[in-house]
PDB file of C-alpha atoms and ligand atoms in Angstrom:
ATOM      1  CA  MET G   1       9.090  -4.312 -14.184  1.00 94.00           C
ATOM      2  CA  LYS G   2       7.922  -1.346 -12.184  1.00 97.00           C
ATOM      3  CA  ILE G   3       4.270  -1.648 -10.483  1.00 98.00           C
ATOM      4  CA  VAL G   4       2.246   0.673  -8.635  1.00 98.00           C
ATOM      5  CA  LEU G   5      -0.467  -0.488  -6.557  1.00 98.00           C
ATOM      6  CA  LEU G   6      -3.688   1.405  -6.016  1.00 98.00           C
ATOM      7  CA  GLY G   7      -6.293   1.358  -4.139  1.00 97.00           C
ATOM      8  CA  PRO G   8      -7.938   1.731  -0.816  1.00 96.00           C
ATOM      9  CA  PRO G   9      -6.719   1.147   2.738  1.00 96.00           C
ATOM     10  CA  GLY G  10      -7.316  -2.491   3.048  1.00 94.00           C
ATOM     11  CA  ALA G  11      -7.293  -3.922  -0.413  1.00 95.00           C
ATOM     12  CA  GLY G  12      -4.597  -5.735  -0.350  1.00 95.00           C
ATOM     13  CA  LYS G  13      -1.634  -4.042  -1.551  1.00 96.00           C
ATOM     14  CA  GLY G  14       0.669  -4.461   0.922  1.00 94.00           C
ATOM     15  CA  THR G  15      -0.273  -8.100   0.460  1.00 93.00           C
ATOM     16  CA  GLN G  16       0.171  -8.211  -3.036  1.00 97.00           C
ATOM     17  CA  ALA G  17       3.483  -6.309  -2.768  1.00 97.00           C
ATOM     18  CA  ASP G  18       4.867  -8.963  -0.470  1.00 95.00           C
ATOM     19  CA  LEU G  19       4.044 -11.482  -2.826  1.00 96.00           C
ATOM     20  CA  ILE G  20       5.361  -9.663  -6.333  1.00 97.00           C
ATOM     21  CA  SER G  21       8.399  -8.659  -3.944  1.00 97.00           C
ATOM     22  CA  GLU G  22       9.292 -13.016  -3.720  1.00 96.00           C
ATOM     23  CA  LYS G  23       8.140 -13.681  -6.981  1.00 96.00           C
ATOM     24  CA  TYR G  24       9.943 -11.374  -9.619  1.00 96.00           C
ATOM     25  CA  ARG G  25      12.683 -10.568  -6.659  1.00 96.00           C
ATOM     26  CA  ILE G  26      12.271  -6.903  -7.505  1.00 96.00           C
ATOM     27  CA  PRO G  27      11.997  -4.605  -4.058  1.00 97.00           C
ATOM     28  CA  LYS G  28       8.838  -3.297  -3.145  1.00 96.00           C
ATOM     29  CA  ILE G  29       8.319   0.618  -1.739  1.00 97.00           C
ATOM     30  CA  SER G  30       5.837   0.830   0.768  1.00 96.00           C
ATOM     31  CA  THR G  31       5.734   4.487   1.895  1.00 97.00           C
ATOM     32  CA  GLY G  32       3.662   3.508   4.680  1.00 95.00           C
ATOM     33  CA  ASP G  33       6.088   1.222   6.031  1.00 93.00           C
ATOM     34  CA  LEU G  34       8.815   3.891   5.994  1.00 94.00           C
ATOM     35  CA  LEU G  35       6.832   6.153   7.431  1.00 95.00           C
ATOM     36  CA  ARG G  36       6.027   4.004  10.531  1.00 93.00           C
ATOM     37  CA  ALA G  37       9.985   2.881  10.593  1.00 93.00           C
ATOM     38  CA  ALA G  38      10.978   6.605  11.039  1.00 94.00           C
ATOM     39  CA  ALA G  39       8.132   7.184  13.452  1.00 94.00           C
ATOM     40  CA  GLY G  40       9.670   4.034  15.511  1.00 92.00           C
ATOM     41  CA  ALA G  41      12.614   5.903  15.493  1.00 95.00           C
ATOM     42  CA  GLY G  42      11.384   9.349  16.388  1.00 95.00           C
ATOM     43  CA  THR G  43      13.169  10.830  13.439  1.00 94.00           C
ATOM     44  CA  PRO G  44      11.839  14.540  13.342  1.00 93.00           C
ATOM     45  CA  LEU G  45      10.312  13.124   9.592  1.00 92.00           C
ATOM     46  CA  GLY G  46       8.669  10.222  11.613  1.00 94.00           C
ATOM     47  CA  LYS G  47       7.419  12.227  14.761  1.00 95.00           C
ATOM     48  CA  LYS G  48       5.905  14.649  12.321  1.00 94.00           C
ATOM     49  CA  ALA G  49       4.443  12.003   9.793  1.00 95.00           C
ATOM     50  CA  LYS G  50       2.814  10.253  13.011  1.00 95.00           C
ATOM     51  CA  GLU G  51       1.333  12.920  13.852  1.00 95.00           C
ATOM     52  CA  TYR G  52      -1.214  13.094  10.600  1.00 96.00           C
ATOM     53  CA  MET G  53      -1.230   8.952  10.340  1.00 96.00           C
ATOM     54  CA  ASN G  54      -2.784   8.606  13.818  1.00 94.00           C
ATOM     55  CA  LYS G  55      -5.309  10.863  12.349  1.00 95.00           C
ATOM     56  CA  GLY G  56      -5.972   8.761   9.225  1.00 96.00           C
ATOM     57  CA  LEU G  57      -5.138  12.282   7.449  1.00 97.00           C
ATOM     58  CA  LEU G  58      -2.039  12.314   4.060  1.00 98.00           C
ATOM     59  CA  VAL G  59       1.304  12.880   5.348  1.00 97.00           C
ATOM     60  CA  PRO G  60       2.444  16.496   3.203  1.00 97.00           C
ATOM     61  CA  ASP G  61       2.689  16.102  -0.468  1.00 97.00           C
ATOM     62  CA  ASP G  62       6.357  17.869  -0.287  1.00 95.00           C
ATOM     63  CA  VAL G  63       8.141  14.839   2.812  1.00 95.00           C
ATOM     64  CA  LEU G  64       6.213  11.824   0.153  1.00 96.00           C
ATOM     65  CA  ILE G  65       7.792  13.079  -2.712  1.00 96.00           C
ATOM     66  CA  GLY G  66      11.385  13.972  -1.522  1.00 94.00           C
ATOM     67  CA  LEU G  67      11.232  10.351  -0.266  1.00 94.00           C
ATOM     68  CA  ILE G  68      10.783   8.715  -2.998  1.00 96.00           C
ATOM     69  CA  LYS G  69      12.864  10.675  -5.133  1.00 96.00           C
ATOM     70  CA  GLU G  70      15.475   8.998  -2.961  1.00 94.00           C
ATOM     71  CA  LYS G  71      14.333   5.869  -2.805  1.00 95.00           C
ATOM     72  CA  LEU G  72      14.190   5.545  -6.843  1.00 95.00           C
ATOM     73  CA  ALA G  73      17.615   6.682  -6.843  1.00 94.00           C
ATOM     74  CA  GLU G  74      19.435   3.688  -4.855  1.00 95.00           C
ATOM     75  CA  LYS G  75      20.913   1.268  -7.112  1.00 94.00           C
ATOM     76  CA  SER G  76      18.973  -1.607  -5.642  1.00 94.00           C
ATOM     77  CA  MET G  77      15.870  -0.091  -7.641  1.00 95.00           C
ATOM     78  CA  LYS G  78      17.609  -0.871 -11.432  1.00 91.00           C
ATOM     79  CA  LYS G  79      15.937  -3.526 -12.034  1.00 90.00           C
ATOM     80  CA  GLY G  80      12.507  -2.449 -10.976  1.00 96.00           C
ATOM     81  CA  PHE G  81      10.235  -1.758  -8.238  1.00 97.00           C
ATOM     82  CA  ILE G  82       6.512  -2.228  -6.816  1.00 98.00           C
ATOM     83  CA  LEU G  83       5.215   1.186  -5.319  1.00 98.00           C
ATOM     84  CA  ASP G  84       2.806   0.125  -2.746  1.00 98.00           C
ATOM     85  CA  GLY G  85       1.088   3.328  -1.071  1.00 97.00           C
ATOM     86  CA  PHE G  86       2.872   5.904  -3.324  1.00 98.00           C
ATOM     87  CA  PRO G  87       1.467   8.130  -5.609  1.00 98.00           C
ATOM     88  CA  ARG G  88      -1.666   9.312  -3.099  1.00 98.00           C
ATOM     89  CA  THR G  89      -2.861  13.092  -4.522  1.00 98.00           C
ATOM     90  CA  LEU G  90      -2.874  14.287  -7.944  1.00 98.00           C
ATOM     91  CA  ALA G  91       1.008  16.190  -7.120  1.00 98.00           C
ATOM     92  CA  GLN G  92       2.246  13.361  -6.309  1.00 98.00           C
ATOM     93  CA  ALA G  93       1.235  10.987  -9.744  1.00 98.00           C
ATOM     94  CA  GLU G  94       2.319  14.585 -11.793  1.00 98.00           C
ATOM     95  CA  ALA G  95       5.608  13.982  -9.912  1.00 98.00           C
ATOM     96  CA  LEU G  96       6.014  10.326 -10.626  1.00 98.00           C
ATOM     97  CA  GLN G  97       5.613  10.907 -14.238  1.00 97.00           C
ATOM     98  CA  LYS G  98       8.356  13.178 -14.469  1.00 96.00           C
ATOM     99  CA  LEU G  99      10.470  10.520 -12.465  1.00 96.00           C
ATOM    100  CA  ILE G 100       9.849   6.850 -14.283  1.00 95.00           C
ATOM    101  CA  LYS G 101       8.832   6.159 -17.415  1.00 92.00           C
ATOM    102  CA  ASP G 102       7.132   2.235 -18.503  1.00 92.00           C
ATOM    103  CA  PHE G 103       5.166   1.286 -15.766  1.00 96.00           C
ATOM    104  CA  VAL G 104       1.890  -0.068 -14.664  1.00 97.00           C
ATOM    105  CA  VAL G 105      -0.611   0.925 -12.627  1.00 98.00           C
ATOM    106  CA  ILE G 106      -3.073  -1.935 -11.206  1.00 98.00           C
ATOM    107  CA  GLN G 107      -5.565  -1.140  -8.824  1.00 98.00           C
ATOM    108  CA  ILE G 108      -7.493  -3.530  -6.650  1.00 97.00           C
ATOM    109  CA  ASP G 109     -10.755  -2.024  -5.514  1.00 91.00           C
ATOM    110  CA  LEU G 110     -13.586  -3.744  -2.471  1.00 93.00           C
ATOM    111  CA  PRO G 111     -15.841  -2.290  -0.876  1.00 93.00           C
ATOM    112  CA  ASP G 112     -16.250   0.125   2.099  1.00 91.00           C
ATOM    113  CA  GLU G 113     -17.577  -2.842   5.016  1.00 91.00           C
ATOM    114  CA  GLU G 114     -14.635  -5.371   3.599  1.00 93.00           C
ATOM    115  CA  ILE G 115     -11.930  -2.793   4.604  1.00 94.00           C
ATOM    116  CA  ILE G 116     -13.214  -2.169   7.701  1.00 93.00           C
ATOM    117  CA  LYS G 117     -13.542  -6.344   8.685  1.00 92.00           C
ATOM    118  CA  ARG G 118      -9.936  -6.779   6.914  1.00 93.00           C
ATOM    119  CA  LEU G 119      -8.581  -3.570   8.602  1.00 94.00           C
ATOM    120  CA  SER G 120     -10.192  -4.504  12.249  1.00 93.00           C
ATOM    121  CA  GLY G 121      -8.881  -8.066  12.047  1.00 94.00           C
ATOM    122  CA  ARG G 122      -5.475  -7.133  10.242  1.00 93.00           C
ATOM    123  CA  ARG G 123      -2.636  -8.344  12.893  1.00 95.00           C
ATOM    124  CA  MET G 124       0.936  -7.149  11.872  1.00 94.00           C
ATOM    125  CA  CYS G 125       4.273  -7.991  12.820  1.00 94.00           C
ATOM    126  CA  LYS G 126       7.535  -5.796  13.280  1.00 90.00           C
ATOM    127  CA  CYS G 127       9.393  -8.094  10.712  1.00 91.00           C
ATOM    128  CA  GLY G 128       6.890  -6.834   8.394  1.00 86.00           C
ATOM    129  CA  SER G 129       4.164  -9.772   7.848  1.00 90.00           C
ATOM    130  CA  SER G 130       0.782  -9.492   7.910  1.00 90.00           C
ATOM    131  CA  TYR G 131      -1.954 -11.683   8.689  1.00 94.00           C
ATOM    132  CA  HIS G 132      -5.437 -11.352   9.148  1.00 93.00           C
ATOM    133  CA  ILE G 133      -7.459 -12.371  12.102  1.00 94.00           C
ATOM    134  CA  GLU G 134     -10.135 -15.040  10.539  1.00 93.00           C
ATOM    135  CA  SER G 135      -8.905 -14.782   6.742  1.00 89.00           C
ATOM    136  CA  ILE G 136      -5.330 -15.336   7.264  1.00 91.00           C
ATOM    137  CA  PRO G 137      -4.819 -16.286  10.842  1.00 95.00           C
ATOM    138  CA  PRO G 138      -0.967 -17.303  12.001  1.00 96.00           C
ATOM    139  CA  ALA G 139      -0.270 -20.659  12.913  1.00 97.00           C
ATOM    140  CA  LYS G 140      -0.460 -19.994  16.400  1.00 97.00           C
ATOM    141  CA  ASP G 141      -3.242 -17.268  17.959  1.00 95.00           C
ATOM    142  CA  GLY G 142      -1.350 -13.904  17.825  1.00 96.00           C
ATOM    143  CA  ILE G 143       2.679 -15.221  17.116  1.00 97.00           C
ATOM    144  CA  CYS G 144       4.062 -14.548  14.005  1.00 97.00           C
ATOM    145  CA  ASP G 145       4.699 -17.579  11.777  1.00 97.00           C
ATOM    146  CA  LYS G 146       7.929 -15.858  10.211  1.00 95.00           C
ATOM    147  CA  CYS G 147      10.064 -14.769  13.260  1.00 96.00           C
ATOM    148  CA  GLY G 148       8.091 -15.808  16.179  1.00 97.00           C
ATOM    149  CA  CYS G 149       7.525 -12.472  17.688  1.00 97.00           C
ATOM    150  CA  THR G 150       4.197 -11.491  18.963  1.00 97.00           C
ATOM    151  CA  LEU G 151       1.748  -9.163  16.683  1.00 97.00           C
ATOM    152  CA  TYR G 152      -0.128  -6.084  17.723  1.00 95.00           C
ATOM    153  CA  GLN G 153      -2.306  -4.217  15.911  1.00 94.00           C
ATOM    154  CA  ARG G 154      -1.872  -1.004  13.800  1.00 92.00           C
ATOM    155  CA  ASP G 155      -2.379   2.437  15.743  1.00 89.00           C
ATOM    156  CA  ASP G 156      -4.771   3.852  12.656  1.00 92.00           C
ATOM    157  CA  ASP G 157      -6.759  -0.013  12.350  1.00 93.00           C
ATOM    158  CA  LYS G 158      -9.455   1.694  15.064  1.00 90.00           C
ATOM    159  CA  GLU G 159     -12.998   2.157  13.201  1.00 89.00           C
ATOM    160  CA  GLU G 160     -12.015   5.600  13.478  1.00 91.00           C
ATOM    161  CA  VAL G 161      -9.670   6.239  11.916  1.00 94.00           C
ATOM    162  CA  ILE G 162     -10.249   3.498   9.476  1.00 94.00           C
ATOM    163  CA  ARG G 163     -13.367   6.083   8.405  1.00 94.00           C
ATOM    164  CA  LYS G 164     -11.191   8.793   8.056  1.00 96.00           C
ATOM    165  CA  ARG G 165      -8.559   6.925   5.951  1.00 96.00           C
ATOM    166  CA  LEU G 166     -11.409   5.881   3.577  1.00 96.00           C
ATOM    167  CA  ASP G 167     -12.824   9.089   3.440  1.00 96.00           C
ATOM    168  CA  VAL G 168      -9.495  10.601   2.572  1.00 97.00           C
ATOM    169  CA  TYR G 169      -8.756   7.697  -0.427  1.00 97.00           C
ATOM    170  CA  ARG G 170     -11.952   8.207  -1.905  1.00 96.00           C
ATOM    171  CA  LYS G 171     -11.493  12.141  -1.900  1.00 97.00           C
ATOM    172  CA  GLU G 172      -7.974  12.165  -2.201  1.00 98.00           C
ATOM    173  CA  THR G 173      -6.605   9.018  -4.110  1.00 98.00           C
ATOM    174  CA  GLU G 174      -9.500   7.808  -6.252  1.00 96.00           C
ATOM    175  CA  PRO G 175      -9.101  10.320  -8.697  1.00 97.00           C
ATOM    176  CA  LEU G 176      -5.598   8.715  -9.679  1.00 98.00           C
ATOM    177  CA  VAL G 177      -7.675   5.692 -11.249  1.00 98.00           C
ATOM    178  CA  GLU G 178      -8.753   8.151 -14.334  1.00 98.00           C
ATOM    179  CA  PHE G 179      -5.833   9.479 -13.985  1.00 98.00           C
ATOM    180  CA  TYR G 180      -3.915   6.620 -14.959  1.00 98.00           C
ATOM    181  CA  ARG G 181      -6.911   5.338 -16.960  1.00 98.00           C
ATOM    182  CA  LYS G 182      -7.009   8.377 -19.631  1.00 98.00           C
ATOM    183  CA  ARG G 183      -3.207   7.817 -20.242  1.00 96.00           C
ATOM    184  CA  GLY G 184      -3.549   4.128 -20.998  1.00 96.00           C
ATOM    185  CA  LEU G 185      -1.419   2.688 -18.018  1.00 97.00           C
ATOM    186  CA  LEU G 186      -4.072   1.621 -15.742  1.00 97.00           C
ATOM    187  CA  LYS G 187      -5.559  -2.011 -15.010  1.00 97.00           C
ATOM    188  CA  VAL G 188      -7.912  -3.394 -12.250  1.00 97.00           C
ATOM    189  CA  VAL G 189      -8.144  -6.189 -10.062  1.00 97.00           C
ATOM    190  CA  ASP G 190     -10.816  -7.633  -7.739  1.00 96.00           C
ATOM    191  CA  GLY G 191     -10.098  -7.637  -4.691  1.00 96.00           C
ATOM    192  CA  SER G 192     -12.741  -9.591  -2.652  1.00 95.00           C
ATOM    193  CA  LYS G 193     -11.469 -12.488  -4.042  1.00 95.00           C
ATOM    194  CA  GLY G 194      -8.728 -14.895  -2.336  1.00 93.00           C
ATOM    195  CA  LYS G 195      -5.360 -13.555  -2.462  1.00 94.00           C
ATOM    196  CA  ASP G 196      -3.535 -16.610  -3.936  1.00 96.00           C
ATOM    197  CA  LYS G 197      -6.320 -15.535  -6.783  1.00 97.00           C
ATOM    198  CA  ILE G 198      -5.844 -12.300  -6.961  1.00 98.00           C
ATOM    199  CA  PHE G 199      -2.164 -13.015  -7.092  1.00 98.00           C
ATOM    200  CA  GLY G 200      -3.097 -14.953  -9.817  1.00 97.00           C
ATOM    201  CA  GLU G 201      -4.660 -12.113 -11.989  1.00 97.00           C
ATOM    202  CA  ILE G 202      -1.466  -9.851 -11.324  1.00 98.00           C
ATOM    203  CA  ARG G 203       0.577 -12.584 -12.914  1.00 97.00           C
ATOM    204  CA  GLY G 204      -1.213 -12.727 -15.581  1.00 97.00           C
ATOM    205  CA  ILE G 205      -0.996  -8.625 -16.040  1.00 96.00           C
ATOM    206  CA  VAL G 206       2.476  -8.816 -15.445  1.00 94.00           C
ATOM    207  CA  GLY G 207       3.163 -11.747 -17.913  1.00 91.00           C
ATOM    208  CA  SER G 208       1.339  -9.921 -20.318  1.00 89.00           C
ATOM    209  CA  LEU G 209       3.647  -6.679 -20.456  1.00 85.00           C
TER     210      LEU G 209
HETATM  211  P1  LIG R   1      -0.194   2.381   4.462  1.00 82.31           P
HETATM  212  O1  LIG R   1       0.490   1.607   5.153  1.00 82.31           O
HETATM  213  O2  LIG R   1       0.277   2.415   3.392  1.00 82.31           O
HETATM  214  O3  LIG R   1      -2.015   2.506   4.861  1.00 82.31           O
HETATM  215  P2  LIG R   1      -3.065   2.115   3.507  1.00 82.31           P
HETATM  216  O4  LIG R   1      -2.947   2.640   2.045  1.00 82.31           O
HETATM  217  O5  LIG R   1      -3.794   2.844   4.701  1.00 82.31           O
HETATM  218  O6  LIG R   1      -2.924   0.639   3.020  1.00 82.31           O
HETATM  219  P3  LIG R   1      -2.966  -0.362   4.214  1.00 82.31           P
HETATM  220  O7  LIG R   1      -1.415  -1.155   4.572  1.00 82.31           O
HETATM  221  O8  LIG R   1      -3.922  -0.406   5.492  1.00 82.31           O
HETATM  222  O9  LIG R   1      -3.620  -1.938   3.893  1.00 82.31           O
HETATM  223  P4  LIG R   1      -3.286  -2.310   2.315  1.00 82.31           P
HETATM  224  O10 LIG R   1      -3.441  -2.258   0.982  1.00 82.31           O
HETATM  225  O11 LIG R   1      -1.793  -2.838   1.988  1.00 82.31           O
HETATM  226  O12 LIG R   1      -4.049  -4.082   2.955  1.00 82.31           O
HETATM  227  P5  LIG R   1      -2.998  -5.358   3.896  1.00 82.31           P
HETATM  228  O13 LIG R   1      -2.710  -5.820   2.232  1.00 82.31           O
HETATM  229  O14 LIG R   1      -2.346  -5.217   4.834  1.00 82.31           O
HETATM  230  O15 LIG R   1      -0.350   4.478   4.639  1.00 82.31           O
HETATM  231  C1  LIG R   1      -0.271   4.899   6.355  1.00 82.31           C
HETATM  232  C2  LIG R   1      -0.789   5.573   6.463  1.00 82.31           C
HETATM  233  O16 LIG R   1       1.002   6.662   5.981  1.00 82.31           O
HETATM  234  C3  LIG R   1      -1.515   6.429   5.740  1.00 82.31           C
HETATM  235  O17 LIG R   1      -2.953   6.724   5.830  1.00 82.31           O
HETATM  236  C4  LIG R   1      -0.970   8.102   5.000  1.00 82.31           C
HETATM  237  O18 LIG R   1      -1.014   8.908   6.672  1.00 82.31           O
HETATM  238  C5  LIG R   1       1.060   7.470   5.252  1.00 82.31           C
HETATM  239  N1  LIG R   1       0.936   7.546   4.283  1.00 82.31           N
HETATM  240  C6  LIG R   1       1.524   6.510   3.409  1.00 82.31           C
HETATM  241  N2  LIG R   1       1.984   6.946   2.238  1.00 82.31           N
HETATM  242  C7  LIG R   1       1.669   8.288   2.611  1.00 82.31           C
HETATM  243  C8  LIG R   1       1.663   8.969   0.816  1.00 82.31           C
HETATM  244  N3  LIG R   1       2.059   8.388  -0.642  1.00 82.31           N
HETATM  245  N4  LIG R   1       1.048  10.153   0.822  1.00 82.31           N
HETATM  246  C9  LIG R   1       0.670  10.952   1.752  1.00 82.31           C
HETATM  247  N5  LIG R   1       0.873  10.005   3.280  1.00 82.31           N
HETATM  248  C10 LIG R   1       1.152   8.498   3.086  1.00 82.31           C
HETATM  249  O19 LIG R   1      -4.639  -6.184   3.975  1.00 82.31           O
HETATM  250  C11 LIG R   1      -5.749  -5.886   4.877  1.00 82.31           C
HETATM  251  C12 LIG R   1      -5.984  -6.868   5.506  1.00 82.31           C
HETATM  252  O20 LIG R   1      -6.316  -7.800   4.945  1.00 82.31           O
HETATM  253  C13 LIG R   1      -4.574  -7.633   6.519  1.00 82.31           C
HETATM  254  O21 LIG R   1      -4.847  -7.879   7.460  1.00 82.31           O
HETATM  255  C14 LIG R   1      -4.265  -9.187   5.236  1.00 82.31           C
HETATM  256  O22 LIG R   1      -3.972 -10.318   5.631  1.00 82.31           O
HETATM  257  C15 LIG R   1      -6.195  -9.445   5.100  1.00 82.31           C
HETATM  258  N6  LIG R   1      -6.134  -9.565   3.834  1.00 82.31           N
HETATM  259  C16 LIG R   1      -5.170  -8.913   2.676  1.00 82.31           C
HETATM  260  N7  LIG R   1      -5.324  -9.892   1.192  1.00 82.31           N
HETATM  261  C17 LIG R   1      -6.928 -10.687   1.443  1.00 82.31           C
HETATM  262  C18 LIG R   1      -7.237 -11.363   1.048  1.00 82.31           C
HETATM  263  N8  LIG R   1      -7.630 -11.346  -0.243  1.00 82.31           N
HETATM  264  N9  LIG R   1      -8.841 -11.923   1.527  1.00 82.31           N
HETATM  265  C19 LIG R   1      -8.662 -11.475   2.657  1.00 82.31           C
HETATM  266  N10 LIG R   1      -7.925 -11.093   3.171  1.00 82.31           N
HETATM  267  C20 LIG R   1      -6.972 -10.693   2.888  1.00 82.31           C
END
């Protein structure tokens, strides 16, 4: 099972990727997480990526395509995977066409104002868990339910950077909706519903494959 999640920043791709990964026992590949891990480790790639990410810009295609090629070649990807955050440009989508066959693209969409609310209220944990201060709060304020660590806010979740990420999404990534629709690969879910309802729709899509 190979699933590509497409959608604007904050639409809920990461949240749904975690649910799919748990239910179907396939790994999630989040390019954002990979780049943040590289930035945290201070590697040359990470330092370069951080400059783009903190401005709300896309990291260059050659870097991302190389990263994905490496990940997809790993043994653990044989049973299938979820791509969260890749592709994001036409060049990336064309590269992916050459790398994998038989996949479905699930677009999660959400209006801009809802995105701003979701991202400005998002809190992260270093274990990878994600919360929202209003809609998906942790049991104890500011503390991760899974590992007990203190939650933090992502550097690119400030309102001016969120708006830039949205502009970049509409210009660079939204054309992929048509790219995949034309190829008969696109399924759409409404990201404004609750996370369990959305996951129910995704299970329906996966079940019909
Ligand atoms: P990345 O980390 O991929 O960020 P993004 O695509 O902007 O997506 P987000 O992680 O912000 O949101 P999400 O859709 O996963 O939403 P989430 O589930 O967390 O990329 C970051 C940066 O890396 C990019 O800007 C770029 O610089 C670089 N990059 C990455 N990939 C790249 C590529 N391929 N090419 C070039 N550059 C690349 O949910 C958001 C919030 O809402 C959370 O608080 C969550 O708890 C809450 N929530 C989720 N679902 C619901 C729901 N149904 N109802 C209410 N609240 C909900």
